[in-house]
mmCIF file of C-alpha atoms in Angstrom:
data_model
loop_
_atom_site.group_PDB
_atom_site.id
_atom_site.type_symbol
_atom_site.label_atom_id
_atom_site.label_comp_id
_atom_site.label_asym_id
_atom_site.label_seq_id
_atom_site.Cartn_x
_atom_site.Cartn_y
_atom_site.Cartn_z
ATOM 1 C CA MET A 1 -42.027 -49.755 -8.990
ATOM 2 C CA ALA A 2 -39.210 -51.462 -7.370
ATOM 3 C CA GLY A 3 -37.113 -52.382 -10.916
ATOM 4 C CA PHE A 4 -38.380 -48.885 -12.090
ATOM 5 C CA ARG A 5 -36.838 -47.243 -9.404
ATOM 6 C CA VAL A 6 -33.374 -49.638 -9.319
ATOM 7 C CA ARG A 7 -33.120 -48.521 -13.241
ATOM 8 C CA ARG A 8 -33.922 -44.331 -12.170
ATOM 9 C CA PHE A 9 -31.329 -44.964 -10.028
ATOM 10 C CA GLY A 10 -29.113 -46.246 -12.570
ATOM 11 C CA VAL A 11 -29.607 -43.686 -14.819
ATOM 12 C CA GLY A 12 -28.996 -40.718 -12.474
ATOM 13 C CA ARG A 13 -25.788 -42.370 -11.302
ATOM 14 C CA ARG A 14 -24.801 -42.339 -14.837
ATOM 15 C CA ARG A 15 -25.196 -38.920 -15.261
ATOM 16 C CA ALA A 16 -23.554 -37.362 -12.515
ATOM 17 C CA ALA A 17 -20.368 -39.464 -13.486
ATOM 18 C CA HIS A 18 -20.975 -38.312 -17.251
ATOM 19 C CA GLU A 19 -21.143 -34.873 -16.118
ATOM 20 C CA SER A 20 -17.845 -35.072 -13.438
ATOM 21 C CA GLU A 21 -16.072 -36.770 -16.728
ATOM 22 C CA ALA A 22 -16.971 -33.625 -18.894
ATOM 23 C CA HIS A 23 -15.553 -31.373 -15.697
ATOM 24 C CA ASP A 24 -12.831 -33.064 -15.599
ATOM 25 C CA ALA A 25 -11.916 -33.503 -19.082
ATOM 26 C CA ASP A 26 -12.238 -29.236 -19.739
ATOM 27 C CA LEU A 27 -10.284 -28.975 -16.396
ATOM 28 C CA ALA A 28 -7.486 -30.944 -17.835
ATOM 29 C CA LYS A 29 -8.002 -28.688 -21.514
ATOM 30 C CA ARG A 30 -7.730 -25.631 -19.504
ATOM 31 C CA ALA A 31 -4.454 -26.938 -17.527
ATOM 32 C CA GLY A 32 -2.688 -28.038 -20.898
ATOM 33 C CA ALA A 33 -3.743 -24.324 -22.136
ATOM 34 C CA ALA A 34 -2.144 -22.381 -19.172
ATOM 35 C CA LEU A 35 0.774 -24.779 -18.802
ATOM 36 C CA VAL A 36 1.095 -23.513 -22.986
ATOM 37 C CA ALA A 37 0.751 -19.718 -22.572
ATOM 38 C CA ALA A 38 2.312 -19.277 -19.050
ATOM 39 C CA ASP A 39 5.677 -21.403 -21.192
ATOM 40 C CA GLU A 40 5.469 -18.651 -23.784
ATOM 41 C CA ARG A 41 5.272 -16.027 -21.119
ATOM 42 C CA MET A 42 8.189 -17.213 -19.410
ATOM 43 C CA ARG A 43 9.831 -17.439 -23.450
ATOM 44 C CA LEU A 44 8.978 -13.747 -24.137
ATOM 45 C CA THR A 45 9.962 -12.757 -20.343
ATOM 46 C CA THR A 46 13.677 -14.453 -20.799
ATOM 47 C CA ASP A 47 14.292 -12.294 -23.549
ATOM 48 C CA GLU A 48 12.970 -9.356 -22.292
ATOM 49 C CA LEU A 49 15.592 -9.857 -19.793
ATOM 50 C CA GLY A 50 18.333 -10.487 -22.308
ATOM 51 C CA PHE A 51 17.994 -7.292 -23.794
ATOM 52 C CA ALA A 52 17.575 -5.216 -20.764
ATOM 53 C CA GLU A 53 20.564 -7.155 -19.606
ATOM 54 C CA ALA A 54 22.274 -5.812 -22.591
ATOM 55 C CA GLU A 55 21.145 -2.393 -21.915
ATOM 56 C CA LEU A 56 21.430 -1.614 -17.696
ATOM 57 C CA GLY A 57 24.597 -4.708 -16.969
ATOM 58 C CA SER A 58 24.303 -8.047 -15.487
ATOM 59 C CA GLY A 59 24.530 -6.147 -12.293
ATOM 60 C CA ALA A 60 21.092 -4.654 -12.601
ATOM 61 C CA THR A 61 19.449 -7.214 -13.493
ATOM 62 C CA ALA A 62 20.980 -9.956 -11.388
ATOM 63 C CA GLN A 63 17.590 -9.959 -9.045
ATOM 64 C CA SER A 64 15.232 -10.290 -11.913
ATOM 65 C CA SER A 65 17.162 -12.844 -13.042
ATOM 66 C CA GLU A 66 16.932 -15.118 -9.444
ATOM 67 C CA THR A 67 13.422 -14.624 -9.718
ATOM 68 C CA LEU A 68 12.689 -16.257 -13.651
ATOM 69 C CA ALA A 69 14.895 -19.002 -12.250
ATOM 70 C CA ALA A 70 12.652 -19.413 -9.392
ATOM 71 C CA VAL A 71 9.778 -19.377 -11.856
ATOM 72 C CA ARG A 72 10.900 -21.502 -14.268
ATOM 73 C CA ARG A 73 11.454 -24.048 -11.480
ATOM 74 C CA GLN A 74 7.418 -23.919 -10.364
ATOM 75 C CA LEU A 75 6.438 -24.403 -13.871
ATOM 76 C CA ASN A 76 8.832 -27.632 -15.098
ATOM 77 C CA ALA A 77 6.727 -28.932 -11.686
ATOM 78 C CA ALA A 78 3.644 -28.044 -13.275
ATOM 79 C CA PHE A 79 5.279 -30.577 -16.432
ATOM 80 C CA ARG A 80 5.917 -32.747 -14.354
ATOM 81 C CA LEU A 81 2.295 -33.138 -12.723
ATOM 82 C CA ASN A 82 1.017 -32.773 -16.265
ATOM 83 C CA ARG A 83 3.118 -35.535 -17.658
ATOM 84 C CA LEU A 84 2.252 -37.657 -14.949
ATOM 85 C CA ASN A 85 -1.691 -37.397 -15.705
ATOM 86 C CA HIS A 86 -1.201 -38.180 -19.062
ATOM 87 C CA ASP A 87 1.288 -41.309 -18.431
ATOM 88 C CA VAL A 88 -1.862 -42.058 -15.847
ATOM 89 C CA ALA A 89 -4.476 -42.063 -18.332
ATOM 90 C CA ALA A 90 -2.249 -43.912 -20.520
ATOM 91 C CA THR A 91 -2.232 -46.674 -18.800
ATOM 92 C CA ALA A 92 -5.515 -46.604 -17.410
ATOM 93 C CA ALA A 93 -6.190 -46.648 -20.858
ATOM 94 C CA THR A 94 -4.469 -49.679 -21.919
ATOM 95 C CA GLU A 95 -5.526 -52.033 -18.800
ATOM 96 C CA SER A 96 -9.525 -51.087 -20.195
ATOM 97 C CA ALA A 97 -8.876 -51.403 -23.661
ATOM 98 C CA ILE A 98 -7.644 -54.991 -22.450
ATOM 99 C CA GLU A 99 -10.433 -55.155 -20.366
ATOM 100 C CA ALA A 100 -13.274 -53.969 -22.247
ATOM 101 C CA PRO A 101 -15.310 -56.138 -24.044
ATOM 102 C CA ALA A 102 -15.585 -55.353 -28.038
ATOM 103 C CA GLY A 103 -16.746 -51.933 -29.315
ATOM 104 C CA VAL A 104 -16.114 -50.256 -25.711
ATOM 105 C CA THR A 105 -13.700 -47.068 -26.381
ATOM 106 C CA PRO A 106 -11.221 -45.861 -23.645
ATOM 107 C CA GLY A 107 -11.469 -42.462 -21.882
ATOM 108 C CA ALA A 108 -9.270 -39.357 -23.632
ATOM 109 C CA THR A 109 -5.564 -38.737 -22.153
ATOM 110 C CA GLY A 110 -5.887 -37.011 -18.899
ATOM 111 C CA VAL A 111 -9.207 -37.512 -18.382
ATOM 112 C CA ALA A 112 -10.562 -40.119 -15.214
ATOM 113 C CA ILE A 113 -11.802 -43.545 -17.523
ATOM 114 C CA PRO A 114 -14.609 -45.033 -16.862
ATOM 115 C CA GLY A 115 -14.694 -47.782 -14.132
ATOM 116 C CA ALA A 116 -11.637 -46.258 -12.851
ATOM 117 C CA PRO A 117 -10.727 -45.645 -9.044
ATOM 118 C CA ALA A 118 -12.458 -42.894 -8.124
ATOM 119 C CA ALA A 119 -9.053 -42.409 -5.987
ATOM 120 C CA ALA A 120 -7.525 -41.655 -9.133
ATOM 121 C CA ALA A 121 -9.508 -39.594 -10.885
ATOM 122 C CA ASP A 122 -8.985 -37.754 -7.693
ATOM 123 C CA ASP A 123 -5.607 -37.504 -8.243
ATOM 124 C CA ALA A 124 -5.567 -36.327 -11.505
ATOM 125 C CA ARG A 125 -7.944 -33.572 -10.701
ATOM 126 C CA ALA A 126 -6.081 -32.874 -8.271
ATOM 127 C CA ARG A 127 -2.875 -32.007 -9.880
ATOM 128 C CA ASN A 128 -4.527 -30.211 -12.805
ATOM 129 C CA LEU A 129 -6.532 -27.811 -10.154
ATOM 130 C CA ARG A 130 -2.418 -27.512 -8.824
ATOM 131 C CA ILE A 131 -1.062 -26.990 -12.593
ATOM 132 C CA LEU A 132 -3.782 -24.168 -13.047
ATOM 133 C CA GLN A 133 -2.307 -22.571 -9.436
ATOM 134 C CA LEU A 134 1.485 -22.891 -10.301
ATOM 135 C CA CYS A 135 0.516 -21.245 -14.037
ATOM 136 C CA GLU A 136 -1.386 -18.169 -12.513
ATOM 137 C CA TRP A 137 1.446 -17.692 -10.117
ATOM 138 C CA ALA A 138 3.678 -17.850 -13.017
ATOM 139 C CA GLU A 139 1.929 -15.146 -15.181
ATOM 140 C CA THR A 140 1.519 -12.736 -12.093
ATOM 141 C CA VAL A 141 5.385 -12.968 -11.597
ATOM 142 C CA LEU A 142 6.248 -12.627 -15.157
ATOM 143 C CA ASP A 143 4.205 -9.654 -15.505
ATOM 144 C CA ALA A 144 5.507 -7.885 -12.245
ATOM 145 C CA GLN A 145 9.464 -8.480 -13.778
ATOM 146 C CA THR A 146 8.208 -7.444 -17.360
ATOM 147 C CA SER A 147 7.135 -4.356 -15.374
ATOM 148 C CA ALA A 148 9.871 -3.334 -13.752
ATOM 149 C CA LEU A 149 12.011 -4.326 -16.363
ATOM 150 C CA ALA A 150 10.363 -2.139 -19.153
ATOM 151 C CA ASP A 151 10.765 0.825 -16.044
ATOM 152 C CA ARG A 152 14.509 0.143 -15.757
ATOM 153 C CA ALA A 153 14.695 0.312 -19.101
ATOM 154 C CA LYS A 154 12.962 3.518 -18.924
ATOM 155 C CA ARG A 155 15.096 5.399 -16.314
ATOM 156 C CA ALA A 156 17.891 4.543 -18.232
ATOM 157 C CA ARG A 157 17.302 6.003 -21.625
ATOM 158 C CA HIS A 158 15.413 9.071 -19.950
ATOM 159 C CA ALA A 159 18.438 8.906 -17.420
ATOM 160 C CA PRO A 160 19.690 12.908 -19.036
ATOM 161 C CA GLU A 161 16.259 14.346 -18.232
ATOM 162 C CA ILE A 162 16.211 12.881 -14.908
ATOM 163 C CA ILE A 163 19.572 13.816 -13.964
ATOM 164 C CA ALA A 164 18.643 17.192 -15.537
ATOM 165 C CA SER A 165 15.216 17.347 -13.437
ATOM 166 C CA VAL A 166 17.061 16.316 -10.053
ATOM 167 C CA ARG A 167 19.905 18.884 -10.185
ATOM 168 C CA VAL A 168 16.399 22.090 -11.223
ATOM 169 C CA ASP A 169 14.746 20.294 -8.034
ATOM 170 C CA ILE A 170 18.170 20.600 -5.817
ATOM 171 C CA GLU A 171 18.303 24.649 -7.267
ATOM 172 C CA ARG A 172 14.783 24.848 -6.269
ATOM 173 C CA LEU A 173 14.640 23.574 -2.810
ATOM 174 C CA ARG A 174 18.037 25.212 -1.431
ATOM 175 C CA ALA A 175 16.347 28.595 -2.873
ATOM 176 C CA ARG A 176 13.444 28.444 -0.243
ATOM 177 C CA ILE A 177 16.455 26.936 2.716
ATOM 178 C CA PRO A 178 16.811 30.860 3.858
ATOM 179 C CA TYR A 179 12.892 31.574 4.521
ATOM 180 C CA ALA A 180 12.929 28.221 6.293
ATOM 181 C CA ARG A 181 15.353 28.613 8.684
ATOM 182 C CA ALA A 182 13.945 31.816 9.458
ATOM 183 C CA VAL A 183 10.817 30.552 10.079
ATOM 184 C CA THR A 184 11.988 28.059 12.367
ATOM 185 C CA ASP A 185 13.884 30.865 14.048
ATOM 186 C CA HIS A 186 10.563 32.948 14.775
ATOM 187 C CA LEU A 187 9.415 29.810 15.370
ATOM 188 C CA ALA A 188 12.056 28.398 18.334
ATOM 189 C CA ALA A 189 11.311 31.676 19.766
ATOM 190 C CA ARG A 190 7.786 30.949 20.741
ATOM 191 C CA TYR A 191 7.451 26.948 20.881
ATOM 192 C CA SER A 192 9.958 23.996 22.326
ATOM 193 C CA SER A 193 12.685 22.521 20.755
ATOM 194 C CA ALA A 194 10.822 19.169 21.290
ATOM 195 C CA ALA A 195 7.710 20.898 19.790
ATOM 196 C CA LEU A 196 9.698 21.045 16.265
ATOM 197 C CA ALA A 197 11.627 18.228 16.330
ATOM 198 C CA ARG A 198 8.040 16.346 16.507
ATOM 199 C CA GLU A 199 6.635 17.934 14.023
ATOM 200 C CA GLN A 200 9.810 17.543 11.652
ATOM 201 C CA VAL A 201 10.696 20.954 11.372
ATOM 202 C CA ASN A 202 14.049 21.099 10.836
ATOM 203 C CA PRO A 203 15.397 23.310 7.501
ATOM 204 C CA ALA A 204 18.791 21.486 8.290
ATOM 205 C CA GLU A 205 18.329 18.024 7.782
ATOM 206 C CA ALA A 206 17.052 19.082 4.281
ATOM 207 C CA GLU A 207 20.547 21.485 3.447
ATOM 208 C CA GLN A 208 21.987 18.146 4.121
ATOM 209 C CA LEU A 209 19.797 15.501 1.713
ATOM 210 C CA LEU A 210 20.024 18.562 -0.904
ATOM 211 C CA GLY A 211 23.928 17.789 -0.571
ATOM 212 C CA PHE A 212 23.903 14.496 -0.421
ATOM 213 C CA ALA A 213 21.299 14.071 -3.722
ATOM 214 C CA GLU A 214 24.196 16.659 -5.298
ATOM 215 C CA HIS A 215 27.035 14.093 -4.555
ATOM 216 C CA SER A 216 24.657 11.300 -5.921
ATOM 217 C CA VAL A 217 23.710 12.934 -8.928
ATOM 218 C CA GLY A 218 27.097 13.423 -9.642
ATOM 219 C CA VAL A 219 27.799 9.991 -9.179
ATOM 220 C CA ALA A 220 25.136 8.982 -11.558
ATOM 221 C CA GLU A 221 26.487 10.789 -14.539
ATOM 222 C CA LEU A 222 30.383 9.399 -13.600
ATOM 223 C CA ARG A 223 29.164 5.860 -13.375
ATOM 224 C CA ARG A 224 27.200 5.914 -16.645
ATOM 225 C CA SER A 225 29.160 7.952 -18.172
ATOM 226 C CA ALA A 226 31.325 4.894 -17.578
ATOM 227 C CA GLY A 227 28.949 2.043 -18.762
ATOM 228 C CA HIS A 228 27.972 1.055 -14.879
ATOM 229 C CA GLY A 229 24.390 1.344 -15.600
ATOM 230 C CA ASP A 230 23.358 -0.471 -13.027
ATOM 231 C CA GLN A 231 25.310 1.837 -10.675
ATOM 232 C CA ALA A 232 24.151 4.825 -12.368
ATOM 233 C CA ASP A 233 20.569 3.728 -11.689
ATOM 234 C CA VAL A 234 21.143 3.374 -7.517
ATOM 235 C CA ALA A 235 22.826 6.292 -7.456
ATOM 236 C CA LEU A 236 19.982 8.550 -9.475
ATOM 237 C CA GLU A 237 17.342 7.158 -7.123
ATOM 238 C CA ALA A 238 19.040 7.683 -4.733
ATOM 239 C CA SER A 239 19.305 11.255 -5.362
ATOM 240 C CA VAL A 240 15.613 11.618 -6.318
ATOM 241 C CA ALA A 241 14.578 9.538 -2.644
ATOM 242 C CA SER A 242 16.688 12.465 -1.091
ATOM 243 C CA VAL A 243 15.277 15.155 -3.095
ATOM 244 C CA ARG A 244 12.069 14.116 -2.128
ATOM 245 C CA ARG A 245 12.307 13.988 1.865
ATOM 246 C CA ALA A 246 14.329 17.079 2.009
ATOM 247 C CA ALA A 247 10.949 18.487 0.159
ATOM 248 C CA THR A 248 8.860 16.947 2.593
ATOM 249 C CA LEU A 249 11.243 18.732 5.470
ATOM 250 C CA LEU A 250 10.318 22.223 4.303
ATOM 251 C CA ASP A 251 7.269 21.452 3.157
ATOM 252 C CA ALA A 252 6.836 20.758 6.905
ATOM 253 C CA VAL A 253 8.313 23.967 8.094
ATOM 254 C CA GLU A 254 5.945 26.382 6.002
ATOM 255 C CA THR A 255 2.398 23.707 7.554
ATOM 256 C CA PHE A 256 3.746 24.064 10.819
ATOM 257 C CA GLU A 257 3.698 27.536 10.654
ATOM 258 C CA VAL A 258 0.531 28.149 8.958
ATOM 259 C CA GLU A 259 -0.645 25.812 11.417
ATOM 260 C CA ALA A 260 1.155 28.074 14.486
ATOM 261 C CA LEU A 261 -0.379 30.838 13.198
ATOM 262 C CA ARG A 262 -4.293 29.303 13.021
ATOM 263 C CA ALA A 263 -3.670 27.408 16.492
ATOM 264 C CA GLU A 264 -2.806 30.783 18.048
ATOM 265 C CA SER A 265 -5.804 32.839 16.073
ATOM 266 C CA ALA A 266 -8.126 30.751 17.601
ATOM 267 C CA PRO A 267 -8.577 31.775 21.404
ATOM 268 C CA ALA A 268 -9.173 35.074 20.099
ATOM 269 C CA ALA A 269 -12.307 33.645 17.921
ATOM 270 C CA VAL A 270 -13.592 31.669 20.765
ATOM 271 C CA ALA A 271 -13.169 34.805 23.230
ATOM 272 C CA GLY A 272 -14.632 36.655 20.174
ATOM 273 C CA GLU A 273 -17.503 34.163 20.345
ATOM 274 C CA SER A 274 -18.086 34.405 23.890
ATOM 275 C CA ARG A 275 -18.545 37.906 23.880
ATOM 276 C CA ARG A 276 -21.435 37.630 21.037
ATOM 277 C CA ASP A 277 -23.162 35.140 23.509
ATOM 278 C CA LEU A 278 -22.563 37.083 26.136
ATOM 279 C CA ALA A 279 -24.116 39.803 24.903
ATOM 280 C CA VAL A 280 -27.659 38.211 23.101
ATOM 281 C CA ALA A 281 -27.442 36.418 26.542
ATOM 282 C CA LEU A 282 -27.334 40.124 28.656
ATOM 283 C CA ALA A 283 -30.283 41.368 25.800
ATOM 284 C CA GLU A 284 -32.951 38.813 26.529
ATOM 285 C CA PRO A 285 -35.549 39.431 29.204
ATOM 286 C CA PRO A 286 -34.924 37.690 32.569
ATOM 287 C CA ALA A 287 -35.992 34.209 32.625
ATOM 288 C CA PRO A 288 -38.474 32.859 35.494
ATOM 289 C CA ALA A 289 -36.441 32.060 38.526
ATOM 290 C CA ALA A 290 -36.047 27.944 38.745
ATOM 291 C CA ALA A 291 -35.161 25.599 41.350
ATOM 292 C CA PRO A 292 -31.356 25.346 40.813
ATOM 293 C CA ALA A 293 -30.434 21.542 39.830
ATOM 294 C CA PRO A 294 -28.453 19.278 41.356
ATOM 295 C CA ALA A 295 -24.694 18.713 40.783
ATOM 296 C CA SER A 296 -24.695 15.447 39.778
ATOM 297 C CA THR A 297 -27.729 15.810 37.082
ATOM 298 C CA PRO A 298 -26.813 16.370 33.172
ATOM 299 C CA ALA A 299 -28.072 19.692 33.314
ATOM 300 C CA GLY A 300 -25.535 20.436 36.269
ATOM 301 C CA ASP A 301 -22.411 18.114 34.203
ATOM 302 C CA ARG A 302 -22.792 20.675 31.517
ATOM 303 C CA ALA A 303 -22.378 23.569 33.622
ATOM 304 C CA MET A 304 -19.247 22.177 34.568
ATOM 305 C CA HIS A 305 -18.056 20.807 31.452
ATOM 306 C CA PRO A 306 -19.516 22.931 28.835
ATOM 307 C CA ALA A 307 -20.699 21.790 24.973
ATOM 308 C CA PRO A 308 -18.201 21.656 22.080
ATOM 309 C CA THR A 309 -18.696 24.048 19.987
ATOM 310 C CA ALA A 310 -18.622 23.557 16.200
ATOM 311 C CA HIS A 311 -15.545 25.498 16.290
ATOM 312 C CA HIS A 312 -14.060 23.363 18.522
ATOM 313 C CA LEU A 313 -15.436 20.270 16.245
ATOM 314 C CA HIS A 314 -13.891 21.589 13.284
ATOM 315 C CA HIS A 315 -10.366 22.542 14.947
ATOM 316 C CA ALA A 316 -10.273 18.578 16.118
ATOM 317 C CA LEU A 317 -10.705 17.581 12.255
ATOM 318 C CA GLU A 318 -7.883 19.896 10.895
ATOM 319 C CA HIS A 319 -5.407 18.967 13.849
ATOM 320 C CA ALA A 320 -6.055 15.114 12.982
ATOM 321 C CA ASP A 321 -6.075 15.881 9.053
ATOM 322 C CA ARG A 322 -2.294 17.699 9.862
ATOM 323 C CA LYS A 323 -1.068 14.684 11.981
ATOM 324 C CA LEU A 324 -1.814 12.147 8.970
ATOM 325 C CA ASP A 325 -0.466 14.578 6.043
ATOM 326 C CA ILE A 326 3.070 14.431 8.436
ATOM 327 C CA ALA A 327 2.715 10.791 8.657
ATOM 328 C CA ARG A 328 1.681 9.975 5.416
ATOM 329 C CA ASP A 329 4.869 12.425 3.718
ATOM 330 C CA ALA A 330 7.324 11.093 6.289
ATOM 331 C CA ILE A 331 6.316 7.093 5.218
ATOM 332 C CA ALA A 332 5.926 7.634 1.842
ATOM 333 C CA GLY A 333 9.066 9.697 1.731
ATOM 334 C CA HIS A 334 11.027 6.302 2.647
ATOM 335 C CA PRO A 335 9.695 3.382 0.658
ATOM 336 C CA GLY A 336 10.671 0.185 1.942
ATOM 337 C CA TRP A 337 12.766 1.463 5.264
ATOM 338 C CA ILE A 338 8.871 1.776 7.515
ATOM 339 C CA SER A 339 7.638 -1.562 9.957
ATOM 340 C CA ALA A 340 4.607 -3.672 9.560
ATOM 341 C CA GLU A 341 3.748 -1.271 12.728
ATOM 342 C CA ALA A 342 3.615 2.087 11.389
ATOM 343 C CA LEU A 343 1.550 1.223 8.407
ATOM 344 C CA THR A 344 -1.124 -0.619 10.427
ATOM 345 C CA ARG A 345 -1.201 2.556 12.942
ATOM 346 C CA LEU A 346 -1.674 5.038 9.297
ATOM 347 C CA ALA A 347 -3.760 2.417 8.193
ATOM 348 C CA GLU A 348 -6.388 2.427 11.343
ATOM 349 C CA SER A 349 -5.545 6.311 11.304
ATOM 350 C CA GLU A 350 -6.850 6.760 7.943
ATOM 351 C CA HIS A 351 -9.452 4.171 8.251
ATOM 352 C CA ILE A 352 -11.049 6.077 10.922
ATOM 353 C CA ARG A 353 -10.887 9.465 9.162
ATOM 354 C CA VAL A 354 -12.583 7.589 6.358
ATOM 355 C CA ASP A 355 -15.517 6.995 8.470
ATOM 356 C CA LEU A 356 -15.710 10.593 9.649
ATOM 357 C CA THR A 357 -15.959 11.949 6.624
ATOM 358 C CA HIS A 358 -18.790 9.506 5.475
ATOM 359 C CA PHE A 359 -20.502 10.027 9.027
ATOM 360 C CA LEU A 360 -20.366 14.276 8.998
ATOM 361 C CA GLY A 361 -21.566 14.481 4.854
ATOM 362 C CA GLY A 362 -22.577 18.432 4.343
ATOM 363 C CA SER A 363 -22.813 20.572 7.228
ATOM 364 C CA ALA A 364 -23.498 17.787 9.703
ATOM 365 C CA ALA A 365 -20.948 19.247 11.766
ATOM 366 C CA ILE A 366 -22.736 22.017 12.540
ATOM 367 C CA ILE A 367 -26.656 20.541 12.919
ATOM 368 C CA MET A 368 -25.431 17.850 15.220
ATOM 369 C CA THR A 369 -26.524 17.380 18.869
ATOM 370 C CA ASP A 370 -23.896 18.200 21.671
ATOM 371 C CA ASP A 371 -23.521 14.514 22.964
ATOM 372 C CA ARG A 372 -22.826 13.292 18.741
ATOM 373 C CA ARG A 373 -20.146 16.515 18.575
ATOM 374 C CA GLU A 374 -18.667 15.489 21.352
ATOM 375 C CA GLN A 375 -18.523 11.484 19.529
ATOM 376 C CA VAL A 376 -16.993 13.275 16.429
ATOM 377 C CA ILE A 377 -14.513 14.961 18.456
ATOM 378 C CA ALA A 378 -12.846 12.307 20.307
ATOM 379 C CA LEU A 379 -13.167 10.127 17.071
ATOM 380 C CA ALA A 380 -10.656 13.104 15.562
ATOM 381 C CA GLN A 381 -8.428 13.018 18.573
ATOM 382 C CA ARG A 382 -8.373 8.987 17.857
ATOM 383 C CA VAL A 383 -7.181 10.066 14.501
ATOM 384 C CA ALA A 384 -4.658 12.211 15.594
ATOM 385 C CA TYR A 385 -2.948 10.166 18.333
ATOM 386 C CA LEU A 386 -2.957 7.020 15.769
ATOM 387 C CA ALA A 387 -1.372 9.115 13.682
ATOM 388 C CA SER A 388 1.152 10.463 15.852
ATOM 389 C CA GLU A 389 1.912 6.795 16.796
ATOM 390 C CA SER A 390 2.652 5.646 12.821
ATOM 391 C CA LEU A 391 5.024 8.873 12.748
ATOM 392 C CA ARG A 392 6.783 8.229 15.703
ATOM 393 C CA GLN A 393 7.154 4.693 15.085
ATOM 394 C CA ALA A 394 7.939 5.658 11.385
ATOM 395 C CA ARG A 395 11.025 7.404 12.449
ATOM 396 C CA ARG A 396 12.562 4.188 14.586
ATOM 397 C CA ASP A 397 12.511 2.797 11.360
ATOM 398 C CA ILE A 398 14.174 5.645 9.692
ATOM 399 C CA ALA A 399 16.831 5.673 11.877
ATOM 400 C CA ALA A 400 17.423 2.015 12.301
ATOM 401 C CA SER A 401 17.387 1.962 8.835
ATOM 402 C CA ARG A 402 20.314 4.730 8.301
ATOM 403 C CA MET A 403 21.839 2.829 10.932
ATOM 404 C CA SER A 404 22.355 -0.335 9.491
ATOM 405 C CA ARG A 405 23.104 1.497 5.917
ATOM 406 C CA ALA A 406 25.558 3.726 7.698
ATOM 407 C CA TYR A 407 27.692 0.355 9.183
ATOM 408 C CA ALA A 408 26.848 -1.956 6.205
#
């Protein structure tokens, strides 16, 4: 029995060693295939970069050239690792052929040799895994660069249409400025300047942005006609961003006007609801007298702090949504200018709002208990607070970016 267990143990070890060798062989095969694919993709992307440079100019493709150089360095490192695996395997195969008895075939190239030290097999496996990682990273970066080059070439080919579209947008937005000024003057008589500034209600800034957009699109046309495609693209992107920002400001004016009207009508609606409740209460027969509850009881607390109505809950949710929309618009209009702090605050606010949406469902906002309604209102206030904090930080980031660009 002891001899049988020894033989069975030996068979198990040989089977495990065979499975490990098969796994290493497959890993080496996949690493080699990934290298070939990545190298071919590198060649194609290099060709596309050459075409883009001829069409757009070296300035517009300088960053892509640097990125491709970095990818090439990493692929060279992967090729060196692959070469090292082949050299080590070849050496091990030679030594195994010298020492092996007649009829024993050495292991395949790139695969651990039977009987070779385990450390050598582990090293080869680690190198193949690193090759796969480098090739996967290279493919991802090359995909992004190919897409970016295609986008730039598309913008360059469609620059006349984009320029015409920007000019149409400028005229359309300029036609909205007189109405926005009238609304702002009306709001200024009812609200403080701090409240208007906090909501980005500023038609004057929108007009300045449209003037800058008009100048930038003119520069784009001149640079394009002079053959400086890279400079034309920069000017055109600046004009598009300015138009987008001006539209956000004008939308904020109209949004603030609607929200102000809604806020002013809310007290009247609450008062009407209270009058109806009072009329119903007076029409009810008098209830038997009851001993007054102590002030410290929940009933006493509720009398001092009335339960929020469904109207209060809806108002809190609408206020939170408005704050979120304003913060999203401000951040979306300044890509690359916003810090991680502002983006994190916005993400937290959106996460809580999504949770609220799932929680409320259909008519749950109406039929829920008073305590649960208070919890929902508190969460909605948290959404509004985080969105406001995100907007405040985004404004600081935008101001800092403009200052740095002004002195650049």
